Short mmCIF file of C-alpha atoms and ligand atoms in Angstrom, two decimals:
data_model
loop_
_atom_site.label_atom_id
_atom_site.label_comp_id
_atom_site.label_asym_id
_atom_site.label_seq_id
_atom_site.Cartn_x
_atom_site.Cartn_y
_atom_site.Cartn_z
CA MET A 11 47.17 82.86 2.48
CA ALA A 12 50.22 82.21 4.70
CA THR A 13 53.74 83.28 4.60
CA VAL A 14 56.17 80.41 3.93
CA SER A 15 59.95 81.11 4.48
CA ILE A 16 62.43 78.69 2.98
CA THR A 17 66.24 78.89 2.29
CA VAL A 18 66.45 77.93 -1.34
CA ASN A 19 69.84 77.22 -2.65
CA GLY A 20 71.21 79.27 0.05
CA ASN A 21 69.01 82.43 -0.29
CA LYS A 22 66.35 83.02 2.33
CA VAL A 23 63.02 83.70 0.51
CA SER A 24 59.46 84.29 1.72
CA ARG A 25 56.25 84.14 -0.52
CA ASP A 26 52.52 84.38 0.70
CA VAL A 27 50.81 81.08 -0.73
CA GLU A 28 47.83 79.25 -0.27
CA PRO A 29 48.14 76.41 2.21
CA ARG A 30 47.41 73.88 -0.43
CA THR A 31 50.54 75.02 -2.61
CA LEU A 32 53.18 72.16 -3.18
CA LEU A 33 56.79 72.83 -2.78
CA VAL A 34 57.12 72.35 -6.63
CA GLN A 35 54.56 75.12 -7.14
CA TYR A 36 56.30 77.37 -4.86
CA LEU A 37 59.66 76.74 -6.46
CA ARG A 38 58.50 76.87 -10.22
CA GLU A 39 55.52 79.37 -10.03
CA HIS A 40 56.51 81.65 -7.16
CA LEU A 41 60.29 81.71 -7.46
CA GLY A 42 60.56 81.04 -11.08
CA LEU A 43 63.05 78.18 -10.57
CA THR A 44 61.57 75.99 -13.50
CA GLY A 45 64.70 73.65 -13.38
CA THR A 46 62.60 71.23 -11.15
CA HIS A 47 60.15 69.39 -13.39
CA VAL A 48 56.82 67.92 -13.08
CA GLY A 49 56.57 64.61 -14.92
CA CYS A 50 53.73 62.69 -13.41
CA ASP A 51 52.27 64.60 -10.41
CA THR A 52 51.29 61.23 -8.86
CA SER A 53 54.53 60.73 -6.97
CA GLN A 54 55.84 58.08 -9.25
CA CYS A 55 58.44 59.59 -11.67
CA GLY A 56 61.00 61.66 -9.68
CA ALA A 57 61.20 64.49 -12.12
CA CYS A 58 60.47 66.87 -9.24
CA VAL A 59 63.17 65.70 -6.82
CA VAL A 60 64.86 68.35 -4.71
CA HIS A 61 66.79 68.17 -1.40
CA ILE A 62 65.11 69.14 1.87
CA ASP A 63 67.51 69.50 4.55
CA GLY A 64 69.87 67.16 2.72
CA ALA A 65 67.33 64.38 1.83
CA SER A 66 66.16 63.89 -1.72
CA VAL A 67 62.31 64.14 -1.68
CA LYS A 68 59.43 64.57 -4.19
CA SER A 69 58.57 68.13 -4.18
CA CYS A 70 55.24 67.32 -5.95
CA THR A 71 54.27 65.37 -2.72
CA THR A 72 55.31 67.93 -0.20
CA LEU A 73 53.30 71.12 0.81
CA ALA A 74 55.26 74.33 0.72
CA MET A 75 54.12 74.79 4.24
CA GLN A 76 55.73 71.60 5.45
CA CYS A 77 59.08 73.30 4.48
CA GLU A 78 58.80 76.46 6.61
CA GLY A 79 62.32 77.15 7.81
CA ALA A 80 63.87 74.38 5.80
CA SER A 81 66.86 74.39 3.46
CA VAL A 82 65.94 73.21 0.01
CA THR A 83 68.49 72.86 -2.76
CA THR A 84 67.28 72.48 -6.49
CA ILE A 85 69.00 71.63 -9.67
CA GLU A 86 69.79 75.56 -9.95
CA GLY A 87 71.78 75.43 -6.77
CA LEU A 88 74.34 72.70 -7.70
CA ALA A 89 76.59 74.45 -9.99
CA LYS A 90 79.13 76.68 -8.08
CA ASP A 91 80.89 79.93 -9.60
CA GLY A 92 80.01 78.86 -13.10
CA LYS A 93 81.36 75.30 -12.68
CA LEU A 94 79.25 72.28 -13.06
CA HIS A 95 78.72 69.90 -10.06
CA PRO A 96 80.64 66.77 -10.66
CA MET A 97 77.41 64.81 -11.14
CA GLN A 98 76.18 67.28 -13.85
CA GLU A 99 79.61 66.96 -15.37
CA ALA A 100 79.42 63.13 -15.26
CA PHE A 101 75.87 63.17 -17.09
CA ARG A 102 77.27 65.45 -19.82
CA GLU A 103 80.43 63.41 -20.36
CA HIS A 104 78.43 59.79 -20.47
CA HIS A 105 75.79 61.23 -22.20
CA ALA A 106 73.24 60.38 -19.66
CA LEU A 107 70.34 62.26 -21.10
CA GLN A 108 68.34 62.37 -24.14
CA CYS A 109 65.29 64.55 -23.94
CA GLY A 110 66.60 65.85 -20.58
CA PHE A 111 63.04 65.84 -18.92
CA CYS A 112 63.86 63.56 -16.08
CA THR A 113 67.45 64.73 -15.65
CA PRO A 114 67.10 67.35 -13.00
CA GLY A 115 65.38 64.91 -10.62
CA MET A 116 67.60 62.05 -11.75
CA ILE A 117 70.80 64.34 -10.83
CA MET A 118 69.35 65.43 -7.48
CA SER A 119 68.45 61.91 -6.41
CA ALA A 120 71.96 60.71 -7.74
CA VAL A 121 73.81 63.42 -5.63
CA ASP A 122 72.01 62.37 -2.44
CA LEU A 123 72.59 58.70 -3.32
CA VAL A 124 76.28 59.24 -3.85
CA GLU A 125 76.76 61.53 -0.76
CA LYS A 126 75.08 59.05 1.61
CA ASN A 127 76.41 55.77 0.15
CA PRO A 128 80.16 55.31 -0.28
CA GLY A 129 81.44 52.46 -2.52
CA LEU A 130 78.15 52.14 -4.60
CA THR A 131 78.08 49.14 -6.86
CA GLU A 132 76.13 49.14 -10.27
CA ASP A 133 73.33 47.20 -8.51
CA ASP A 134 73.14 49.77 -5.63
CA ILE A 135 72.91 52.52 -8.09
CA ARG A 136 70.13 50.83 -10.03
CA HIS A 137 68.10 50.17 -6.80
CA GLY A 138 68.75 53.76 -5.69
CA LEU A 139 67.01 55.11 -8.74
CA GLU A 140 63.83 53.38 -8.08
CA GLY A 141 62.08 56.60 -7.54
CA ASN A 142 63.19 58.17 -10.81
CA LEU A 143 61.83 57.18 -14.31
CA CYS A 144 63.51 57.87 -17.52
CA ARG A 145 61.55 57.28 -20.74
CA CYS A 146 64.37 57.87 -23.08
CA THR A 147 67.74 56.37 -22.16
CA GLY A 148 67.19 53.06 -20.99
CA TYR A 149 69.27 54.04 -17.75
CA HIS A 150 72.46 52.44 -18.97
CA ASN A 151 74.46 55.67 -19.30
CA ILE A 152 72.81 57.24 -16.27
CA VAL A 153 74.12 54.43 -14.07
CA LYS A 154 77.58 54.85 -15.83
CA ALA A 155 77.43 58.63 -15.05
CA ILE A 156 76.79 58.06 -11.44
CA ALA A 157 79.39 55.50 -10.98
CA ALA A 158 81.88 57.85 -12.47
CA ALA A 159 80.79 60.83 -10.26
CA SER A 160 80.85 58.58 -7.27
CA LYS A 161 84.77 58.44 -8.00
CA THR A 162 85.06 62.33 -8.82
CA MET A 163 83.18 63.07 -5.72
CA GLY A 164 85.55 61.04 -3.75
CA ARG A 165 83.09 58.31 -2.62
CA MET B 6 43.47 69.74 -4.33
CA TYR B 7 40.76 71.47 -2.42
CA ALA B 8 41.63 74.45 -0.21
CA PHE B 9 42.16 73.74 3.44
CA ASN B 10 43.61 75.36 6.47
CA TYR B 11 47.11 74.31 7.85
CA HIS B 12 48.24 74.01 11.28
CA LYS B 13 51.53 73.01 12.72
CA PRO B 14 51.25 72.08 16.35
CA LYS B 15 54.50 71.62 18.36
CA THR B 16 53.22 69.17 20.95
CA LEU B 17 51.02 66.20 21.04
CA ALA B 18 48.68 67.78 23.36
CA GLU B 19 48.23 70.65 20.93
CA ALA B 20 47.67 68.18 18.11
CA GLN B 21 45.08 66.44 20.05
CA ALA B 22 43.21 69.69 21.11
CA LEU B 23 43.17 70.64 17.44
CA ILE B 24 41.89 67.46 16.10
CA GLY B 25 39.43 67.24 18.79
CA LYS B 26 37.80 70.62 17.68
CA LEU B 27 37.90 70.16 13.98
CA PRO B 28 35.76 67.15 13.22
CA GLU B 29 36.53 67.46 9.34
CA GLY B 30 40.31 68.02 10.09
CA LYS B 31 42.92 65.45 9.22
CA LEU B 32 46.38 64.68 10.49
CA LEU B 33 49.15 65.03 8.18
CA ALA B 34 52.28 63.16 8.79
CA GLY B 35 54.87 62.43 5.83
CA GLY B 36 52.05 63.21 3.41
CA HIS B 37 53.04 60.50 1.11
CA THR B 38 49.67 58.93 1.06
CA LEU B 39 47.52 61.88 2.11
CA ILE B 40 48.90 64.33 -0.40
CA PRO B 41 48.27 62.12 -3.48
CA THR B 42 44.79 61.45 -2.18
CA LEU B 43 44.09 65.24 -2.00
CA LYS B 44 45.54 65.82 -5.47
CA GLN B 45 42.94 63.28 -6.71
CA ARG B 46 40.39 65.28 -4.78
CA LEU B 47 39.48 62.00 -3.11
CA ALA B 48 39.25 63.62 0.29
CA GLN B 49 38.25 67.19 1.35
CA PRO B 50 39.45 67.73 4.76
CA SER B 51 38.63 71.37 6.21
CA ASP B 52 42.05 71.31 7.98
CA LEU B 53 45.36 69.77 7.88
CA ILE B 54 47.14 69.22 11.15
CA ASP B 55 50.73 68.71 10.59
CA ILE B 56 52.30 66.39 13.23
CA GLY B 57 55.60 66.51 11.44
CA GLY B 58 57.12 69.06 13.91
CA ILE B 59 56.26 67.26 17.06
CA ALA B 60 59.51 65.88 18.66
CA GLU B 61 57.75 63.41 21.04
CA LEU B 62 56.66 61.37 18.07
CA LYS B 63 60.07 60.91 16.61
CA GLY B 64 62.86 58.48 17.03
CA LEU B 65 63.45 54.89 18.17
CA THR B 66 64.65 53.21 20.95
CA VAL B 67 66.05 49.41 21.10
CA THR B 68 66.30 47.40 24.19
CA ALA B 69 67.02 43.75 24.73
CA SER B 70 63.27 42.86 24.63
CA ALA B 71 61.80 45.47 22.38
CA VAL B 72 62.20 48.00 19.44
CA THR B 73 59.92 50.98 20.03
CA ILE B 74 59.40 53.44 16.98
CA GLY B 75 57.86 56.75 17.33
CA ALA B 76 54.96 57.23 15.04
CA GLY B 77 56.50 60.10 13.24
CA THR B 78 59.65 58.07 12.48
CA ARG B 79 60.62 58.09 8.88
CA HIS B 80 60.99 54.66 6.96
CA ASP B 81 64.55 55.67 6.13
CA GLU B 82 65.54 56.04 9.72
CA VAL B 83 64.25 52.52 10.68
CA ALA B 84 65.97 51.10 7.46
CA ARG B 85 69.27 52.52 8.28
CA SER B 86 69.27 52.12 12.09
CA ALA B 87 72.28 49.85 13.06
CA GLU B 88 70.36 48.98 16.27
CA VAL B 89 67.24 47.91 14.64
CA LYS B 90 69.32 45.91 12.01
CA LYS B 91 71.00 43.91 14.91
CA ALA B 92 67.77 43.57 17.14
CA ILE B 93 65.20 42.51 14.24
CA PRO B 94 66.87 42.38 10.97
CA ALA B 95 63.57 41.62 9.21
CA LEU B 96 61.98 44.88 10.29
CA ALA B 97 64.97 46.99 8.96
CA LEU B 98 64.93 45.12 5.75
CA LEU B 99 61.04 45.67 5.41
CA ALA B 100 61.56 49.46 5.96
CA SER B 101 64.23 49.45 3.50
CA GLY B 102 61.88 48.02 0.74
CA ILE B 103 59.02 50.56 1.02
CA GLY B 104 58.52 52.32 -2.05
CA ASP B 105 61.78 54.41 -3.08
CA ARG B 106 64.33 56.32 -1.37
CA GLN B 107 62.16 59.55 -1.66
CA VAL B 108 59.35 57.92 -0.23
CA ARG B 109 61.31 56.55 2.62
CA ALA B 110 62.58 60.01 3.33
CA ARG B 111 59.14 61.32 4.11
CA GLY B 112 56.72 58.38 4.90
CA THR B 113 56.27 57.48 8.63
CA ILE B 114 55.21 54.28 10.46
CA GLY B 115 52.09 55.99 11.92
CA GLY B 116 50.86 57.24 8.59
CA SER B 117 51.31 53.68 7.19
CA LEU B 118 49.38 52.07 9.95
CA ALA B 119 46.59 54.59 10.33
CA ASN B 120 46.11 53.99 6.55
CA SER B 121 46.08 50.18 6.55
CA ASP B 122 46.56 50.03 2.92
CA PRO B 123 46.13 46.40 1.92
CA ALA B 124 49.48 46.73 -0.14
CA ALA B 125 51.59 48.54 2.71
CA ASP B 126 54.61 46.67 4.20
CA TYR B 127 54.36 47.51 7.81
CA PRO B 128 51.21 45.84 8.76
CA GLY B 129 53.12 42.50 8.10
CA ALA B 130 55.75 43.28 10.79
CA VAL B 131 53.22 44.51 13.21
CA LEU B 132 51.12 41.50 12.97
CA GLY B 133 53.85 39.21 12.44
CA LEU B 134 55.80 40.28 15.41
CA GLY B 135 52.63 40.81 17.64
CA ALA B 136 53.59 44.55 18.20
CA THR B 137 51.51 46.77 20.39
CA VAL B 138 50.38 50.10 18.80
CA HIS B 139 50.32 53.05 21.41
CA THR B 140 47.83 55.97 20.88
CA THR B 141 46.97 59.15 22.75
CA LYS B 142 43.96 57.03 24.23
CA ARG B 143 45.14 53.45 24.85
CA THR B 144 47.31 50.65 23.75
CA ILE B 145 46.04 48.26 20.86
CA LYS B 146 47.36 44.74 20.30
CA ALA B 147 48.32 44.06 16.80
CA ASP B 148 45.62 41.08 16.50
CA ASP B 149 43.04 43.82 17.26
CA PHE B 150 44.34 46.78 15.16
CA PHE B 151 43.68 45.81 11.61
CA LYS B 152 39.91 45.81 10.78
CA GLY B 153 39.65 45.76 6.96
CA MET B 154 40.76 47.54 3.66
CA PHE B 155 41.84 51.24 4.88
CA GLU B 156 40.26 50.39 8.13
CA THR B 157 41.74 50.07 11.74
CA ALA B 158 40.70 50.12 15.46
CA LEU B 159 41.68 53.70 15.72
CA ASP B 160 38.72 56.08 16.72
CA GLU B 161 38.13 59.50 15.06
CA GLY B 162 40.97 61.97 16.23
CA GLU B 163 42.97 59.10 17.95
CA ILE B 164 46.66 59.58 17.31
CA ILE B 165 49.10 56.67 17.04
CA THR B 166 52.20 57.77 19.28
CA LYS B 167 54.50 54.77 18.88
CA VAL B 168 54.64 51.22 18.03
CA GLU B 169 56.53 48.53 20.22
CA PHE B 170 57.84 45.46 18.49
CA PRO B 171 58.85 42.60 20.89
CA VAL B 172 62.30 41.20 19.64
CA PRO B 173 61.65 37.68 18.28
CA LYS B 174 63.97 34.61 18.42
CA ARG B 175 64.13 34.89 14.59
CA ALA B 176 62.03 36.47 11.79
CA GLY B 177 61.91 36.93 8.33
CA TYR B 178 60.03 39.08 5.73
CA MET B 179 59.60 38.43 1.84
CA LYS B 180 57.43 40.24 -0.44
CA PHE B 181 56.65 39.93 -4.13
CA ALA B 182 56.56 43.61 -5.04
CA ASN B 183 54.41 44.73 -8.03
CA PRO B 184 57.03 45.19 -10.73
CA ALA B 185 56.11 48.82 -11.49
CA SER B 186 54.98 50.33 -8.19
CA ARG B 187 56.85 48.28 -5.82
CA TYR B 188 53.86 48.04 -3.57
CA VAL B 189 53.27 44.58 -2.04
CA MET B 190 51.35 42.04 -4.14
CA VAL B 191 51.85 39.42 -1.50
CA GLY B 192 54.10 39.44 1.58
CA SER B 193 54.87 37.18 4.45
CA PHE B 194 56.23 38.06 7.79
CA VAL B 195 57.30 34.97 9.66
CA ALA B 196 58.43 35.14 13.35
CA GLU B 197 59.32 32.69 16.12
CA THR B 198 58.22 34.79 19.17
CA ALA B 199 57.93 34.18 22.95
CA GLY B 200 54.37 33.44 22.30
CA GLY B 201 55.08 31.07 19.51
CA ILE B 202 55.17 31.18 15.76
CA ARG B 203 53.35 33.94 13.84
CA VAL B 204 52.90 34.25 10.13
CA ALA B 205 51.29 37.36 8.84
CA ILE B 206 50.18 37.97 5.29
CA ASN B 207 50.08 41.35 3.81
CA GLY B 208 49.16 42.54 0.29
CA ALA B 209 46.87 39.45 -0.33
CA GLY B 210 43.67 40.36 1.49
CA PRO B 211 41.82 43.42 2.53
CA CYS B 212 44.15 43.99 5.35
CA ALA B 213 46.94 42.07 6.98
CA PHE B 214 45.94 38.79 8.39
CA ARG B 215 47.62 35.69 10.16
CA TRP B 216 47.80 32.30 8.40
CA ALA B 217 47.01 29.72 11.31
CA GLU B 218 47.72 26.65 9.07
CA ALA B 219 51.34 27.72 8.38
CA GLU B 220 51.75 28.83 12.19
CA LYS B 221 50.88 25.23 13.17
CA ALA B 222 52.98 23.65 10.69
CA LEU B 223 56.13 25.72 11.56
CA ALA B 224 55.39 25.09 15.16
CA ALA B 225 55.86 21.48 14.57
CA LYS B 226 59.01 21.99 12.50
CA PHE B 227 60.46 25.42 11.65
CA ALA B 228 61.63 24.68 8.16
CA ALA B 229 60.68 26.05 4.75
CA ALA B 230 59.54 22.38 3.83
CA SER B 231 56.88 22.59 6.31
CA VAL B 232 54.88 25.04 4.25
CA GLU B 233 55.75 23.61 0.92
CA GLY B 234 52.56 21.60 0.74
CA LEU B 235 50.14 24.15 2.25
CA LYS B 236 47.89 26.29 0.19
CA HIS B 237 45.93 29.28 1.34
CA LYS B 238 42.23 29.34 0.05
CA ALA B 239 41.79 31.88 -2.65
CA ASP B 240 38.40 32.91 -1.32
CA GLY B 241 38.15 36.36 -0.09
CA LEU B 242 41.79 37.44 -1.35
CA ASN B 243 42.01 40.42 -3.54
CA SER B 244 41.75 40.26 -7.38
CA ASP B 245 42.76 43.22 -9.40
CA ILE B 246 44.75 44.15 -12.43
CA HIS B 247 47.97 43.23 -10.77
CA ALA B 248 47.05 39.65 -9.75
CA SER B 249 44.04 37.32 -9.44
CA ALA B 250 43.10 35.78 -6.09
CA GLU B 251 44.28 32.35 -7.07
CA TYR B 252 47.86 33.81 -8.16
CA ARG B 253 47.86 35.60 -4.69
CA ALA B 254 46.82 32.36 -2.95
CA HIS B 255 49.97 30.63 -4.76
CA LEU B 256 52.23 33.47 -3.85
CA ILE B 257 51.43 33.40 -0.09
CA THR B 258 52.96 29.72 0.04
CA VAL B 259 56.13 30.90 -2.13
CA MET B 260 56.71 33.94 0.03
CA THR B 261 56.15 32.29 3.30
CA LYS B 262 58.36 29.50 2.45
CA ARG B 263 61.24 32.31 1.49
CA ALA B 264 60.58 34.18 4.71
CA VAL B 265 61.10 30.92 6.75
CA ALA B 266 64.53 30.26 4.83
CA GLN B 267 65.46 33.94 5.41
CA ALA B 268 64.75 33.34 9.08
CA GLY B 269 67.12 30.39 9.03
CA GLY B 270 64.47 27.70 8.97
C1 FAD C 321 55.36 56.45 -5.06
C2 FAD C 321 54.96 55.85 -3.67
C3 FAD C 321 55.34 54.49 -3.37
C4 FAD C 321 54.92 53.90 -2.03
N1 FAD C 321 55.28 52.47 -1.97
C5 FAD C 321 54.94 51.91 -0.83
C6 FAD C 321 55.43 50.48 -0.53
O1 FAD C 321 55.92 49.89 -1.34
N2 FAD C 321 55.05 50.03 0.79
C7 FAD C 321 54.41 50.79 1.79
O2 FAD C 321 54.00 50.27 2.80
N3 FAD C 321 53.90 52.07 1.49
C8 FAD C 321 54.28 52.68 0.16
N4 FAD C 321 53.96 53.90 0.16
C9 FAD C 321 53.37 54.80 1.14
C10 FAD C 321 54.17 55.45 2.12
O3 FAD C 321 54.94 54.41 2.88
C11 FAD C 321 53.34 56.24 2.90
O4 FAD C 321 54.34 57.31 3.38
C12 FAD C 321 52.66 55.85 4.22
O5 FAD C 321 51.88 54.76 3.87
C13 FAD C 321 52.07 56.81 4.88
O6 FAD C 321 52.68 57.55 5.73
P1 FAD C 321 52.75 59.10 5.79
O7 FAD C 321 53.56 59.44 6.90
O8 FAD C 321 53.24 59.62 4.48
O9 FAD C 321 51.22 59.49 6.23
P2 FAD C 321 50.28 60.40 5.64
O10 FAD C 321 50.16 60.51 4.15
O11 FAD C 321 50.59 61.87 6.10
O12 FAD C 321 48.95 60.22 6.28
C14 FAD C 321 48.27 58.83 5.93
C15 FAD C 321 47.06 58.71 6.79
O13 FAD C 321 47.41 58.41 8.15
C16 FAD C 321 46.96 59.46 9.08
N5 FAD C 321 47.95 59.47 10.14
C17 FAD C 321 49.29 59.85 9.81
N6 FAD C 321 49.79 59.87 10.94
C18 FAD C 321 48.99 59.35 11.97
C19 FAD C 321 49.30 59.09 13.31
N7 FAD C 321 50.37 59.29 14.01
N8 FAD C 321 47.98 58.70 14.13
C20 FAD C 321 46.91 58.58 13.33
N9 FAD C 321 46.75 58.81 12.15
C21 FAD C 321 47.83 59.20 11.35
C22 FAD C 321 46.50 60.65 8.03
O14 FAD C 321 45.66 61.46 8.76
C23 FAD C 321 46.19 60.09 6.95
O15 FAD C 321 44.85 59.67 6.93
C24 FAD C 321 54.25 54.59 -1.04
C25 FAD C 321 53.94 56.05 -1.27
C26 FAD C 321 54.37 56.53 -2.56
C27 FAD C 321 53.88 57.96 -2.75
S1 FES C 322 56.18 64.78 -10.72
FE1 FES C 322 56.56 64.44 -8.61
S2 FES C 322 57.12 62.27 -8.81
FE2 FES C 322 56.45 62.68 -10.87
S1 FES C 323 66.20 61.72 -20.96
FE1 FES C 323 64.06 61.80 -21.55
S2 FES C 323 62.97 61.17 -19.90
FE2 FES C 323 65.09 60.67 -19.16
#
């Protein structure tokens, strides 16, 4: 066992975990933050995407120990004071989800994509989502939502 | 995943000492090859030595003659570097096409080269540009580095520290990516270097290799039409559910033609 301390959604937390604990297990099983999903567990689907120090990454392919001292944001950390993040709001407004399983990862990837790339075109958005799979929507409304959020986020 | 012990050295010297005394230990860089492998229980290292916190392995420097990339530098940093884009655009383009944004945010050049996956991108640039791989022990020329499928010239416990790419006169990289995984089915890195024309093919064989016939044709005339009529033999190329050896042989010509065109030929 080893102690891993991470700042998760602004709160500093510490847990004793086995070195083989994945970040996604740390979040879901040790912190009870089950908004981050596991879709494939083979690094393909992006359902598990969170931000580590401002970059979107697959938490199923990262050890919790690699995140010692890092700052992690999950889907639970996006809304502020009971108000949805503009990206969450855009997903709701544009009906960018059906079953919702891919949505947390999709939104975390989308927020990072928009924050780092001003003036996104539809093509940029589609390419930017290469790491996120959705089995329901056909992506159309997801792309629309991200394009809209790109504007409301002032990018 | 089987259980392992975890270490996070702060310096290269510490990492080297650890790997030296842990024969069943393994280095961990971005983890985007190793962690999936561990999850499938295809490897059982006793210890992981995380080199992700070693500052000496990070960053890149660009001079008029070379782009030097620390082994721990992430794909995304290479892809976004304005200096790399200017010095060797094909190298930045290659990095920007590895996996997806999340993979590029973690994966490193050192991990990619040490792994020598036949479907990896970086081996194309290393061989195509005639780069030099620096390790904790020595320097290794690109032509001597790739030995086979998942096999390189690295000794046990030898750590890649940086890779030095000479700036070519011009270069181009094109790959036919697997439509599902985005991994390379066939890639071609073409460069006009101080030492002549180099054509490196990745994805098609057990490891990246040079295509001498195309190099000769391009040396005579650097134009896409020069490779039009050439055909690499299918013998010895990879054949799997994604593509037959014959199809890969066909793609070698097509990707090389496009890489030459991208380089302005
Ligand atoms: C979904 C997905 C898609 C991908 N798509 C592509 C793609 O299209 N193209 C592509 O090229 N790659 C692709 N990759 C692989 C990715 O680029 C990996 O990150 C990379 O191959 C390995 O780098 P790493 O830093 O993650 O290495 P790790 O996984 O940490 O390590 C890999 C191996 O290298 C060894 N190692 C690491 N660093 C060093 C060093 N400095 N010296 C010596 N040995 C070292 C480790 O011990 C281990 O054996 C993909 C990966 C995933 C998960
Ligand atoms: S669960 Fe992490 S990529 Fe699918
Ligand atoms: S909404 Fe069901 S997987 Fe995307």
